[in-house]
PDB file of C-alpha atoms in Angstrom:
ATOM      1  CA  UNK A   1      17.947  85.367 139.767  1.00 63.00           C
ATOM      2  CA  UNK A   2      15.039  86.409 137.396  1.00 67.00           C
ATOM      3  CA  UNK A   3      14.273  89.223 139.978  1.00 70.00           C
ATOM      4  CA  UNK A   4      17.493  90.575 140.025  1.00 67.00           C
ATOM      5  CA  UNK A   5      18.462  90.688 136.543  1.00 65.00           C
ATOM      6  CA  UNK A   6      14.662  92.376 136.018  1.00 61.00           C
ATOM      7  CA  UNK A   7      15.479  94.906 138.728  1.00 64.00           C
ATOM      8  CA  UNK A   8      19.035  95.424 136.830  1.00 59.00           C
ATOM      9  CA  UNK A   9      17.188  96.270 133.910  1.00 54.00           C
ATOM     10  CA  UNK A  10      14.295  98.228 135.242  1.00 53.00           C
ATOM     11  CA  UNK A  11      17.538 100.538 137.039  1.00 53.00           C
ATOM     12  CA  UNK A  12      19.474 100.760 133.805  1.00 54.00           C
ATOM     13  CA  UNK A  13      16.259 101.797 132.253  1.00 54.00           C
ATOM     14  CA  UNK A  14      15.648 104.793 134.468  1.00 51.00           C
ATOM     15  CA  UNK A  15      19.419 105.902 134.420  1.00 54.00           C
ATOM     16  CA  UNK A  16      18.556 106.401 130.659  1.00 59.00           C
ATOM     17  CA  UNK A  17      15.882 108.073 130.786  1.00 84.00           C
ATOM     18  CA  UNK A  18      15.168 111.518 129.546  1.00 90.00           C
ATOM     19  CA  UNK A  19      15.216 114.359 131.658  1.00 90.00           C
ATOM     20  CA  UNK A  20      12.221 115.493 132.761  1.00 92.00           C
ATOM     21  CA  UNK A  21      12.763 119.053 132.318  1.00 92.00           C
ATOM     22  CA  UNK A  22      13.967 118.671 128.889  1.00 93.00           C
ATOM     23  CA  UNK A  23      10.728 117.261 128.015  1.00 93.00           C
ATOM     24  CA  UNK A  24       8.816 120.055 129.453  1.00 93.00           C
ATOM     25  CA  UNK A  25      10.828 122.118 127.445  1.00 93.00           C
ATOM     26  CA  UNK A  26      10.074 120.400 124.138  1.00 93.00           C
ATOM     27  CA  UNK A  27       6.255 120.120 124.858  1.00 93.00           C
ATOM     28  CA  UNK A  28       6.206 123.902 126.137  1.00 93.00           C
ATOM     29  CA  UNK A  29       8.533 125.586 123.430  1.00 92.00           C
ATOM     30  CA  UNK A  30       9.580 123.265 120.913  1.00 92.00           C
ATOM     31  CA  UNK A  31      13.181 124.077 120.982  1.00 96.00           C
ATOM     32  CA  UNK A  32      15.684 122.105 122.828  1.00 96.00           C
ATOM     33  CA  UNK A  33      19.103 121.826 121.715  1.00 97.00           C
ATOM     34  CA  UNK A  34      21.430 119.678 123.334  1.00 97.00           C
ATOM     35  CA  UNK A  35      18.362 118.093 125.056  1.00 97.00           C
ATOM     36  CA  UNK A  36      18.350 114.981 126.633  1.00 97.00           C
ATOM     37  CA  UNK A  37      15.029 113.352 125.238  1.00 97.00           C
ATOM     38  CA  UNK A  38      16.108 109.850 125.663  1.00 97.00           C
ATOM     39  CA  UNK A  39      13.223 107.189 125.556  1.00 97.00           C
ATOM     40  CA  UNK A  40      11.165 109.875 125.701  1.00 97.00           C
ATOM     41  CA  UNK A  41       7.581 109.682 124.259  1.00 97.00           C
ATOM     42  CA  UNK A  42       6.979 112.403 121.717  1.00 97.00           C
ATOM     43  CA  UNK A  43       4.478 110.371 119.468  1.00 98.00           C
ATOM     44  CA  UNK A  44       1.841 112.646 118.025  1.00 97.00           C
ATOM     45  CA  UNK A  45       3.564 116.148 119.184  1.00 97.00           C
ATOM     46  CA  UNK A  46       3.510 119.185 116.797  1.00 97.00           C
ATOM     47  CA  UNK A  47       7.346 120.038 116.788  1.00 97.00           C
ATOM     48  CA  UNK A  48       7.785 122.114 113.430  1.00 97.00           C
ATOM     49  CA  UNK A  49      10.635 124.439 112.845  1.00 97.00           C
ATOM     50  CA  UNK A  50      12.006 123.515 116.296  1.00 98.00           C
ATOM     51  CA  UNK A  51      15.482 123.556 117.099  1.00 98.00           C
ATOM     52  CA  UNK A  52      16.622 119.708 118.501  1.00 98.00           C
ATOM     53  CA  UNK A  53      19.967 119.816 117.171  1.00 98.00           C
ATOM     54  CA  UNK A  54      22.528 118.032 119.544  1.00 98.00           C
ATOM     55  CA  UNK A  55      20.140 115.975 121.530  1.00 98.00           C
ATOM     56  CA  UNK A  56      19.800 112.551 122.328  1.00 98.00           C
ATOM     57  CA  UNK A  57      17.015 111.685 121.068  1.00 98.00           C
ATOM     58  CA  UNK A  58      18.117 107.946 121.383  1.00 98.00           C
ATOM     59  CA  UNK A  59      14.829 105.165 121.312  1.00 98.00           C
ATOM     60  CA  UNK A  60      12.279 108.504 121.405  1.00 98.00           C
ATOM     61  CA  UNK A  61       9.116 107.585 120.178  1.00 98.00           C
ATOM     62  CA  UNK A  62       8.576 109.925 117.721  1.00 98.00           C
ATOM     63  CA  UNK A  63       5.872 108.198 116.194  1.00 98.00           C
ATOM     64  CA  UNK A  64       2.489 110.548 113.994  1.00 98.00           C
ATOM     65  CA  UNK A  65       4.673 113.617 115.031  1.00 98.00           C
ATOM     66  CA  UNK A  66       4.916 116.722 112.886  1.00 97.00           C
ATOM     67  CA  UNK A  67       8.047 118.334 112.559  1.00 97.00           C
ATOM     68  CA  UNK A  68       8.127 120.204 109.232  1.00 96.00           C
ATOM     69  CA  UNK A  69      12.013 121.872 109.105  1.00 97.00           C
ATOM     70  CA  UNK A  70      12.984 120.531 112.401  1.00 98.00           C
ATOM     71  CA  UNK A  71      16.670 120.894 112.937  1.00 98.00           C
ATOM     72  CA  UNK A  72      17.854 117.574 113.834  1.00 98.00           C
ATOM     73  CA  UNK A  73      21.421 117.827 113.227  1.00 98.00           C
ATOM     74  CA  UNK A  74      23.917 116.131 115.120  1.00 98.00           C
ATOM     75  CA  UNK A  75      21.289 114.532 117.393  1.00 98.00           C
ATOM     76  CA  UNK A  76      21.468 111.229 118.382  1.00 98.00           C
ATOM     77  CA  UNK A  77      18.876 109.224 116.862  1.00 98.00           C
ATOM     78  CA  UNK A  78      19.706 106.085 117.610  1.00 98.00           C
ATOM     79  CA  UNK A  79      16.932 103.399 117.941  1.00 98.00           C
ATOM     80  CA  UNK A  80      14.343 106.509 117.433  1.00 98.00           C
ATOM     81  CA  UNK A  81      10.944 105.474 115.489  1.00 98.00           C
ATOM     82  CA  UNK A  82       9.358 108.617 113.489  1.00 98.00           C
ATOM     83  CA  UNK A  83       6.625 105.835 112.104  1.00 98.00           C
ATOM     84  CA  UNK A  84       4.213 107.557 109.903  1.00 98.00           C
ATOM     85  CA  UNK A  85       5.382 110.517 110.995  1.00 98.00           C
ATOM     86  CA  UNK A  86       5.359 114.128 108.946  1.00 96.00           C
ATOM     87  CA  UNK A  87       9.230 115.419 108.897  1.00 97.00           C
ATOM     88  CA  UNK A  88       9.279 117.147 106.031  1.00 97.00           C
ATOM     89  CA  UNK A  89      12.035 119.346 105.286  1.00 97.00           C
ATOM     90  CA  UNK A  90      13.606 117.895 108.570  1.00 98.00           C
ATOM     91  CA  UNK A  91      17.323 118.581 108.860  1.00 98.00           C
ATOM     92  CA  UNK A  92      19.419 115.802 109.829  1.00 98.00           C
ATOM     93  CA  UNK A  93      23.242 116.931 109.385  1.00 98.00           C
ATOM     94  CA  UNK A  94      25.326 115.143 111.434  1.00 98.00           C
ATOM     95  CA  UNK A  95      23.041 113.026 112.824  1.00 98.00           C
ATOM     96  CA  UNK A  96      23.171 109.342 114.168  1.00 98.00           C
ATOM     97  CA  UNK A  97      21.294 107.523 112.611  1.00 98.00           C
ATOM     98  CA  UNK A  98      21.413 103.798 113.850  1.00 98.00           C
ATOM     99  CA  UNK A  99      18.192 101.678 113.172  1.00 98.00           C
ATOM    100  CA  UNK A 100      16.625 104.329 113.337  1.00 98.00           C
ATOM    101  CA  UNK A 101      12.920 103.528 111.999  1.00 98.00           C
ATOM    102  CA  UNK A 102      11.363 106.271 109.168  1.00 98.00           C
ATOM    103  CA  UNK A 103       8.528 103.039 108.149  1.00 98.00           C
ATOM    104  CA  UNK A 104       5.851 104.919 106.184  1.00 97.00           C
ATOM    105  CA  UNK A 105       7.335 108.612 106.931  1.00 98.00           C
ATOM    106  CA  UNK A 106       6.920 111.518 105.212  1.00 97.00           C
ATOM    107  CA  UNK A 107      10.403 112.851 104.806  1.00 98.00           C
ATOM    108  CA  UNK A 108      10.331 115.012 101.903  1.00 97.00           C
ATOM    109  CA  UNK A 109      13.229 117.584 101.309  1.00 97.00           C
ATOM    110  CA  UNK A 110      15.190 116.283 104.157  1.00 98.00           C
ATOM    111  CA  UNK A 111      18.664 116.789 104.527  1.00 98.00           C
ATOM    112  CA  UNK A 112      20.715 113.638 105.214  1.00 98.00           C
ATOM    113  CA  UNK A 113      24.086 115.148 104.812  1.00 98.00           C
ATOM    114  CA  UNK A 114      27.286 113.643 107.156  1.00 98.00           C
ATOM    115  CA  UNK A 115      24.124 111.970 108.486  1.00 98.00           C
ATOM    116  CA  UNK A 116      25.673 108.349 110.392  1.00 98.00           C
ATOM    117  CA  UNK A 117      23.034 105.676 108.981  1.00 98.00           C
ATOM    118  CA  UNK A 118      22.823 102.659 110.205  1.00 98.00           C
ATOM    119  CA  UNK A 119      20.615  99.772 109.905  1.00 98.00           C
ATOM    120  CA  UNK A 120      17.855 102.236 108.898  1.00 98.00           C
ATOM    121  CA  UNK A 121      14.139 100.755 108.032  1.00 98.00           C
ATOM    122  CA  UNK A 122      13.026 103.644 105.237  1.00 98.00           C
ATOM    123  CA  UNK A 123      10.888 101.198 103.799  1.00 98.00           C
ATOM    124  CA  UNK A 124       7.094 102.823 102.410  1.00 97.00           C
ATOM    125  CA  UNK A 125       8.561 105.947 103.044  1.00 98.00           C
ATOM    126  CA  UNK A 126       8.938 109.480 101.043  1.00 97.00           C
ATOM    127  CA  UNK A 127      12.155 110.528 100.518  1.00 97.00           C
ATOM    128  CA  UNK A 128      11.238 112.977  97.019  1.00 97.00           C
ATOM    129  CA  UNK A 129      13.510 115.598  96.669  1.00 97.00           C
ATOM    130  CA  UNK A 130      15.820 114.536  99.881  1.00 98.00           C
ATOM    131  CA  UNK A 131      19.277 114.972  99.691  1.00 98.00           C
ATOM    132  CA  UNK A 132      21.370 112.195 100.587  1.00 98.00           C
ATOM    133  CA  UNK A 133      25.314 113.116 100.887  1.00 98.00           C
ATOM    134  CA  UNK A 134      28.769 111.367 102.473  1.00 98.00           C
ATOM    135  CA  UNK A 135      26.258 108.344 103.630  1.00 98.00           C
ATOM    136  CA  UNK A 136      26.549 104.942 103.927  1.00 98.00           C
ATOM    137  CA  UNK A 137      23.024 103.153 102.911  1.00 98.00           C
ATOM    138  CA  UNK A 138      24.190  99.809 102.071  1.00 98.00           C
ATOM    139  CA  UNK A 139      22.393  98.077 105.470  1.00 98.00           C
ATOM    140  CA  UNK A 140      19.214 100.414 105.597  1.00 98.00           C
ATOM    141  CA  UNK A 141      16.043  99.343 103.785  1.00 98.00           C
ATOM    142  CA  UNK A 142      14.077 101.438 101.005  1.00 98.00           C
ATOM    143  CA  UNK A 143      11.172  99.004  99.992  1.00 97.00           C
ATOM    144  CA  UNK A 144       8.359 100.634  98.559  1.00 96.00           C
ATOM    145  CA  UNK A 145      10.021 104.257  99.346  1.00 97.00           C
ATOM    146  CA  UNK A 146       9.296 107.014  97.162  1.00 97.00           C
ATOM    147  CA  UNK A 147      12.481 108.346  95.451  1.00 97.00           C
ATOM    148  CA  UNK A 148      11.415 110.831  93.345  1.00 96.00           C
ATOM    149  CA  UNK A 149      14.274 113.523  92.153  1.00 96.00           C
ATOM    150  CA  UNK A 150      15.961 111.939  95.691  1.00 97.00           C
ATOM    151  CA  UNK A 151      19.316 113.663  95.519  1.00 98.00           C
ATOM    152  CA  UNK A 152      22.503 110.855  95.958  1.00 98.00           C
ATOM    153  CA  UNK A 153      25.590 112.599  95.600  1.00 98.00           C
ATOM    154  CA  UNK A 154      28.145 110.846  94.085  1.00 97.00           C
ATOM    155  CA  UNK A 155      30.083 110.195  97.651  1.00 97.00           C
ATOM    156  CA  UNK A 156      26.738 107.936  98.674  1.00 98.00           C
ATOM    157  CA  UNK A 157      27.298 104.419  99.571  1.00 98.00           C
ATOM    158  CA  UNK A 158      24.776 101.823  98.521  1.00 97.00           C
ATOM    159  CA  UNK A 159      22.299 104.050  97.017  1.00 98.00           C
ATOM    160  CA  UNK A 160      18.888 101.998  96.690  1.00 97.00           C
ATOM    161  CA  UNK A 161      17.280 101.162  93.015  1.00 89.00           C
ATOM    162  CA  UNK A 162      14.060 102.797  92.497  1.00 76.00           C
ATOM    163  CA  UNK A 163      11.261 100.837  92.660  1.00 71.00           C
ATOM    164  CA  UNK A 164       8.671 102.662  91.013  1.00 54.00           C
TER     165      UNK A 164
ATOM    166  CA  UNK B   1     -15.544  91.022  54.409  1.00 57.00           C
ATOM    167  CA  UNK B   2     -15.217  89.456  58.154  1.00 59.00           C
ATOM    168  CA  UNK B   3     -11.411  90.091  57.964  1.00 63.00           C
ATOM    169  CA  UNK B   4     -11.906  93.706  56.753  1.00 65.00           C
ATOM    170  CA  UNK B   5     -14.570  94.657  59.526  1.00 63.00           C
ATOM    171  CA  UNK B   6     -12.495  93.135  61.863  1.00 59.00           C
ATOM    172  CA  UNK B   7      -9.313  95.219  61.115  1.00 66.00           C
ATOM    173  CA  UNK B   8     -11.908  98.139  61.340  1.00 65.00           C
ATOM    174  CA  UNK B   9     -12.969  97.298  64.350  1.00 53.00           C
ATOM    175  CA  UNK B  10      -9.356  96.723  65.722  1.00 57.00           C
ATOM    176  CA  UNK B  11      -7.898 100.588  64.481  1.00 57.00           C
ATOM    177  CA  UNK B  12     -11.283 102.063  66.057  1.00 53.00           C
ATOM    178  CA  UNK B  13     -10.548 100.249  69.185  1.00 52.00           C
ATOM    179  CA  UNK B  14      -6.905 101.512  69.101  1.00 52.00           C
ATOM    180  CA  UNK B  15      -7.361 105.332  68.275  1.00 49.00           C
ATOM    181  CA  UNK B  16     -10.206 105.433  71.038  1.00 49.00           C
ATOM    182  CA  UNK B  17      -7.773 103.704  73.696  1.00 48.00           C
ATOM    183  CA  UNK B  18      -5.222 106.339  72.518  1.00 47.00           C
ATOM    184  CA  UNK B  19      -6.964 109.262  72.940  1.00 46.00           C
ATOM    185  CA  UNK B  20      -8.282 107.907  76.525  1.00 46.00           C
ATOM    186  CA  UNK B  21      -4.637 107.659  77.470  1.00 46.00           C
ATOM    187  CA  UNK B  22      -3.837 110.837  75.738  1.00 46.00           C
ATOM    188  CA  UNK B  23      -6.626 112.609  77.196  1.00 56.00           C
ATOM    189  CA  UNK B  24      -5.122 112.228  80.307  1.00 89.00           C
ATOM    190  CA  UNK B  25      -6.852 114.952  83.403  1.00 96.00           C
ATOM    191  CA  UNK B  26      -7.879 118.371  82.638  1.00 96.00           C
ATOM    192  CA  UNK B  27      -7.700 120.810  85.411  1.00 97.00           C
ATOM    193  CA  UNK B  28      -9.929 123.703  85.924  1.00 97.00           C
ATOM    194  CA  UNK B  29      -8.303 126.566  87.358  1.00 97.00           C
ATOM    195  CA  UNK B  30     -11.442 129.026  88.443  1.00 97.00           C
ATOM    196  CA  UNK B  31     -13.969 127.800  90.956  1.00 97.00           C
ATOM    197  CA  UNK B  32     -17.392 128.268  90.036  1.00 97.00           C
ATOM    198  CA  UNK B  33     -16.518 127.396  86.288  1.00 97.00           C
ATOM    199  CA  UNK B  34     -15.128 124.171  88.227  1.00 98.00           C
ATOM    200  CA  UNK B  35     -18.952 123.876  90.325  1.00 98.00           C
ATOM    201  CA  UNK B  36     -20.684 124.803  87.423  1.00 98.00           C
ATOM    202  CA  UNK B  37     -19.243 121.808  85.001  1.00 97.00           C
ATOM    203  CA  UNK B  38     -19.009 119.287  88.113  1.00 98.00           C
ATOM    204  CA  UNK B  39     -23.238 120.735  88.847  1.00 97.00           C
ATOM    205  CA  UNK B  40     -24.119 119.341  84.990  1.00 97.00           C
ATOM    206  CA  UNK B  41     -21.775 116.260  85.023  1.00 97.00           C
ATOM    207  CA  UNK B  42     -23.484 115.054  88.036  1.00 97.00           C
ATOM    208  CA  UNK B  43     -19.965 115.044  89.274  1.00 97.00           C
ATOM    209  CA  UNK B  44     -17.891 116.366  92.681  1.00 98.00           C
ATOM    210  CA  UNK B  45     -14.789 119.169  92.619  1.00 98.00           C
ATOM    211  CA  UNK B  46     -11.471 117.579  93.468  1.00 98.00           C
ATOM    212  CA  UNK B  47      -9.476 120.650  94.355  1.00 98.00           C
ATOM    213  CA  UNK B  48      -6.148 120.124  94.386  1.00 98.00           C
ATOM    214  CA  UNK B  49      -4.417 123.113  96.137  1.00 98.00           C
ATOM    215  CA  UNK B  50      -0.648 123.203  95.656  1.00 98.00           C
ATOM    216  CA  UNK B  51       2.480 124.834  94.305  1.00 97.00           C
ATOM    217  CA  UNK B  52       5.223 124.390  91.360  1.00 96.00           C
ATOM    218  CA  UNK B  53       7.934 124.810  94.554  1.00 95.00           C
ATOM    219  CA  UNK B  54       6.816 122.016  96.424  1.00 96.00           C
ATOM    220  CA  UNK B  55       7.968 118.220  95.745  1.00 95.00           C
ATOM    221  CA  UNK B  56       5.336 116.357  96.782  1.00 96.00           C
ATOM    222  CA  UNK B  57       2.800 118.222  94.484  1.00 97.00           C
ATOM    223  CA  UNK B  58       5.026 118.168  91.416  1.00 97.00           C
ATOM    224  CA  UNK B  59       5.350 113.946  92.492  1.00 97.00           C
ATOM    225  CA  UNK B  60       1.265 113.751  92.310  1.00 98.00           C
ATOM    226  CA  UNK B  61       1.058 115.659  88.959  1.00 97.00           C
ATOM    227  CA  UNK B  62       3.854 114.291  87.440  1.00 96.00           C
ATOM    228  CA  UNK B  63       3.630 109.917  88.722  1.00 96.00           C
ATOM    229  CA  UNK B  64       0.449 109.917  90.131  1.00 97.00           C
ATOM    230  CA  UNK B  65      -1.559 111.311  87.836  1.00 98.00           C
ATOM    231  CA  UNK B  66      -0.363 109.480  84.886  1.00 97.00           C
ATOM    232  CA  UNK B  67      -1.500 106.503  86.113  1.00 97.00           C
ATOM    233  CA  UNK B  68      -4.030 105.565  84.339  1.00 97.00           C
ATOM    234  CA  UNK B  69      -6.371 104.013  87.195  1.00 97.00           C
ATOM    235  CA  UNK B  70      -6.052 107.229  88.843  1.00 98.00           C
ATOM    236  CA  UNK B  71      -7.107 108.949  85.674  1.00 98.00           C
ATOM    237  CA  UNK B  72      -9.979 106.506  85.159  1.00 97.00           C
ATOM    238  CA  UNK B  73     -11.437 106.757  88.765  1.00 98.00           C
ATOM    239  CA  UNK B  74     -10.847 110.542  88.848  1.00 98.00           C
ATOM    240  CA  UNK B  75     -12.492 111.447  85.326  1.00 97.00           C
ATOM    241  CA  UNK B  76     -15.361 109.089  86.382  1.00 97.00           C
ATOM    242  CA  UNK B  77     -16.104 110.587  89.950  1.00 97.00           C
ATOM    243  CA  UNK B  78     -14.545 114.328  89.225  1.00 98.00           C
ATOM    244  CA  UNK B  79     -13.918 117.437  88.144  1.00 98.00           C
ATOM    245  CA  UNK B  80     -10.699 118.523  88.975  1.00 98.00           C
ATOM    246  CA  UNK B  81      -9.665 122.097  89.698  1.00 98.00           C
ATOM    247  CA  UNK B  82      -5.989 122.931  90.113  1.00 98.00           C
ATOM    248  CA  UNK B  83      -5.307 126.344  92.587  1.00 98.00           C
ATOM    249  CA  UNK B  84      -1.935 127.564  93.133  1.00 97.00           C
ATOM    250  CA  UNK B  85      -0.731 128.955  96.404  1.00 96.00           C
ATOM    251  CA  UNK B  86       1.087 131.752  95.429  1.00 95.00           C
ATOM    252  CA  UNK B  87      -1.826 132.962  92.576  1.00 95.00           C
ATOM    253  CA  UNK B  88      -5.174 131.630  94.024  1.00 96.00           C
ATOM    254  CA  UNK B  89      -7.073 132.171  97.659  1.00 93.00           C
ATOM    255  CA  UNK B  90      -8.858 129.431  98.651  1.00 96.00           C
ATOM    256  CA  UNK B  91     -12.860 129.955  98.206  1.00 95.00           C
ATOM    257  CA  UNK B  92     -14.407 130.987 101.558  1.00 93.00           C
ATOM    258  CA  UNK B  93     -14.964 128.268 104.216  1.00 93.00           C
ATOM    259  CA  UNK B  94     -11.997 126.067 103.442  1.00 96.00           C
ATOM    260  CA  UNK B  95      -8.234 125.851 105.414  1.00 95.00           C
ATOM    261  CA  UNK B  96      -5.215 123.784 104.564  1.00 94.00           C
ATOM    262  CA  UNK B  97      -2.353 123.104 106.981  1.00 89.00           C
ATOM    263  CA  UNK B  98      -0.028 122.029 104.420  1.00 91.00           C
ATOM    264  CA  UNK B  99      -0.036 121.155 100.241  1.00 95.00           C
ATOM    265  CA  UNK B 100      -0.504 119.116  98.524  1.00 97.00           C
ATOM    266  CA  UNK B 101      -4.262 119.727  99.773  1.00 98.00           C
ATOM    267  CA  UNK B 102      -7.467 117.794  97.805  1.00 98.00           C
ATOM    268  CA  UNK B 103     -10.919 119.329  98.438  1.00 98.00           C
ATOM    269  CA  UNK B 104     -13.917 117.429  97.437  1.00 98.00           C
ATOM    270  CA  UNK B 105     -16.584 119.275  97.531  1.00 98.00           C
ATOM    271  CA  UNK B 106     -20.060 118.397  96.545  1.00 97.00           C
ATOM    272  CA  UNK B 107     -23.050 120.691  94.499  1.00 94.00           C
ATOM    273  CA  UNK B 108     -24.086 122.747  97.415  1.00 95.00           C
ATOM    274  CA  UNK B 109     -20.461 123.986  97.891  1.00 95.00           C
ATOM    275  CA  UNK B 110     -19.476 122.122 101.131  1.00 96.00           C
ATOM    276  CA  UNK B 111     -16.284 119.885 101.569  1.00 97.00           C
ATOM    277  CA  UNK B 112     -17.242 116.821 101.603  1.00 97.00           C
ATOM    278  CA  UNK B 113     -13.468 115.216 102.238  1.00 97.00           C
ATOM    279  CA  UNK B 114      -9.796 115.877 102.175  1.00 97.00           C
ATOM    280  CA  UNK B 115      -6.603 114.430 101.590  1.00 97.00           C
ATOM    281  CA  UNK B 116      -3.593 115.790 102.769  1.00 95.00           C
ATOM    282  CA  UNK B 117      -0.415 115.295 100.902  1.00 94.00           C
ATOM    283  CA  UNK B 118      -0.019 112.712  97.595  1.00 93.00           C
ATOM    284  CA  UNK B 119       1.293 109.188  97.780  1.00 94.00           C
ATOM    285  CA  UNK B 120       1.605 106.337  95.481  1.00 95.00           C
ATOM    286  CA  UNK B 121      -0.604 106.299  92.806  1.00 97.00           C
ATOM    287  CA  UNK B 122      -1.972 102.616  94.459  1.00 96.00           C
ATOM    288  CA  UNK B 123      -2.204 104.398  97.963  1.00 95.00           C
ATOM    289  CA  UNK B 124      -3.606 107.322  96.476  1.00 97.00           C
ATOM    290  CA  UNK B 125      -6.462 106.086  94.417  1.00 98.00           C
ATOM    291  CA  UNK B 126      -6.829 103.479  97.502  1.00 97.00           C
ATOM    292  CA  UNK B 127      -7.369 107.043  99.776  1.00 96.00           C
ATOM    293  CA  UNK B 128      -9.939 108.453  96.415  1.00 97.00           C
ATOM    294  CA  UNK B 129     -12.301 105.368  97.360  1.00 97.00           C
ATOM    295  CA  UNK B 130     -12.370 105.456 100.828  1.00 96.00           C
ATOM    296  CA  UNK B 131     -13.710 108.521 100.445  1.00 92.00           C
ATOM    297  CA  UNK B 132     -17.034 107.044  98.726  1.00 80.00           C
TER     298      UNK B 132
END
């Protein structure tokens, strides 16, 4: 029984996987709209000013990478980690965002706007100067974020007391 | 007599705290006026290489550097030159990949660390003394 439901798992894991060829694309040119980057590893990878909008980006490890005015809009983020990551500037329009994981991130100047958050752990992270509009941040987790001159337009949901 | 010196004392010890705090940091903003002071303080150049544009550099000079055990440790350890991206070149030998960018660099000219980017003024000074 144990084997089976392992081997039901290990299958449904594969079906979900990324596409190879996508990732090739990422690694080789940066852009890849409308990817699909799904589990995919992407930890440490210099992806600045590349163009991911649209993709599913769902539980990519996005850990340490760099990705200064990457266009993340619309993508699916869903279960993504950007842990200590550099995504400053990083545009994420559109996007889902469901526990998504930004612990100890630098997210500067982002734009969050339309963005679908969920469940998100921004905790340690910096968040100066990002703009934060039609979101709902009630369930997401700030502790120890830096919020200097964060922008939370007035349509915000739950917006998080500074700490410091 | 006791209670008089003792009020003495007590304003002394207040003005002195208040111009400690008030003092604040002091930037340098030309290079070899920066080596020259650091050469006869005994002291390394913090160069902090940055622009008014950018967030995270406005964060450090406006939070960070009002703490005061950031001021402390960096008026102990250094003399800090400020260098604006959009007026100053960097001096010869040294490259930055983003700002906010601190230099230390010792007597003889040469880097002897770097931060990249600011954080919390407790994660920040934490960064300063790992660098000693």
């Amino acid at each position: 029984m144990k084997n089976i439901i392992l081997s039901i798992l290990l299958i449904s894991n594969l079906l979900l996987a990324y596409n190879s060829d996508d990732l090739k694309q990422v690694k080789d040119e940066g852009d890849c709209p409308k990817c699909d980057l799904s589990y995919a590893d992407l930890s440490g990878l210099e992806l600045s000013f590349s163009d991911l909008s649209d993709a599913n980006l769902s539980h990519a490890n996005l850990n340490r990478a760099v990705a200064h005015k990457t266009d993340f809009s619309r993508a699916n983020l869903s279960f993504a980690t950007f842990v200590k990551s550099n995504i400053k500037g990083a545009k994420f329009r559109g996007a889902i965002l469901k526990n998504t994981d930004f612990y100890d991130a630098r997210i500067w100047k982002a734009d969050f706007t339309d963005a679908k958050i969920d469940r998100c752990d921004f905790n340690e992270s910096a968040l100066g100067s990002a703009v934060f509009e039609n979101n709902n941040l009630s369930n997401s987790t700030f502790h120890g974020a830096i919020l200097y001159k964060t922008v939370f337009k007035a349509d915000v949901k739950g917006v998080p007391k500074a700490e410091n | 007599m006791i209670y008089s010196m003792l009020n003495r004392c007590l304003v002394l010890l207040f003005v002195s705290t208040a111009i400690l705090f008030a003092s604040g940091l002091h930037f340098e903003h030309n290079f070899d006026k920066a080596m020259q002071k650091a050469q006869n303080q005994n002291k390394e150049v913090m160069m902090m290489y940055s622009a008014t544009w950018c967030p995270e550099c406005n964060y450090v000079k406006e939070v960070v550097f009002k703490d005061k055990r950031v001021i402390k440790y960096i008026n102990k350890h250094f003399v800090l030159l400020g260098l604006d991206i959009q007026k100053d070149k960097l001096p010869k030998g040294f490259n930055y990949m983003g700002i906010p960018t601190f230099f230390f660099i010792n007597k003889d000219k040469k880097q002897t660390g770097e931060i990249v980017g600011g954080d919390k003024a407790g994660k920040f000074l934490k960064e300063l003394k790992d660098l000693k």
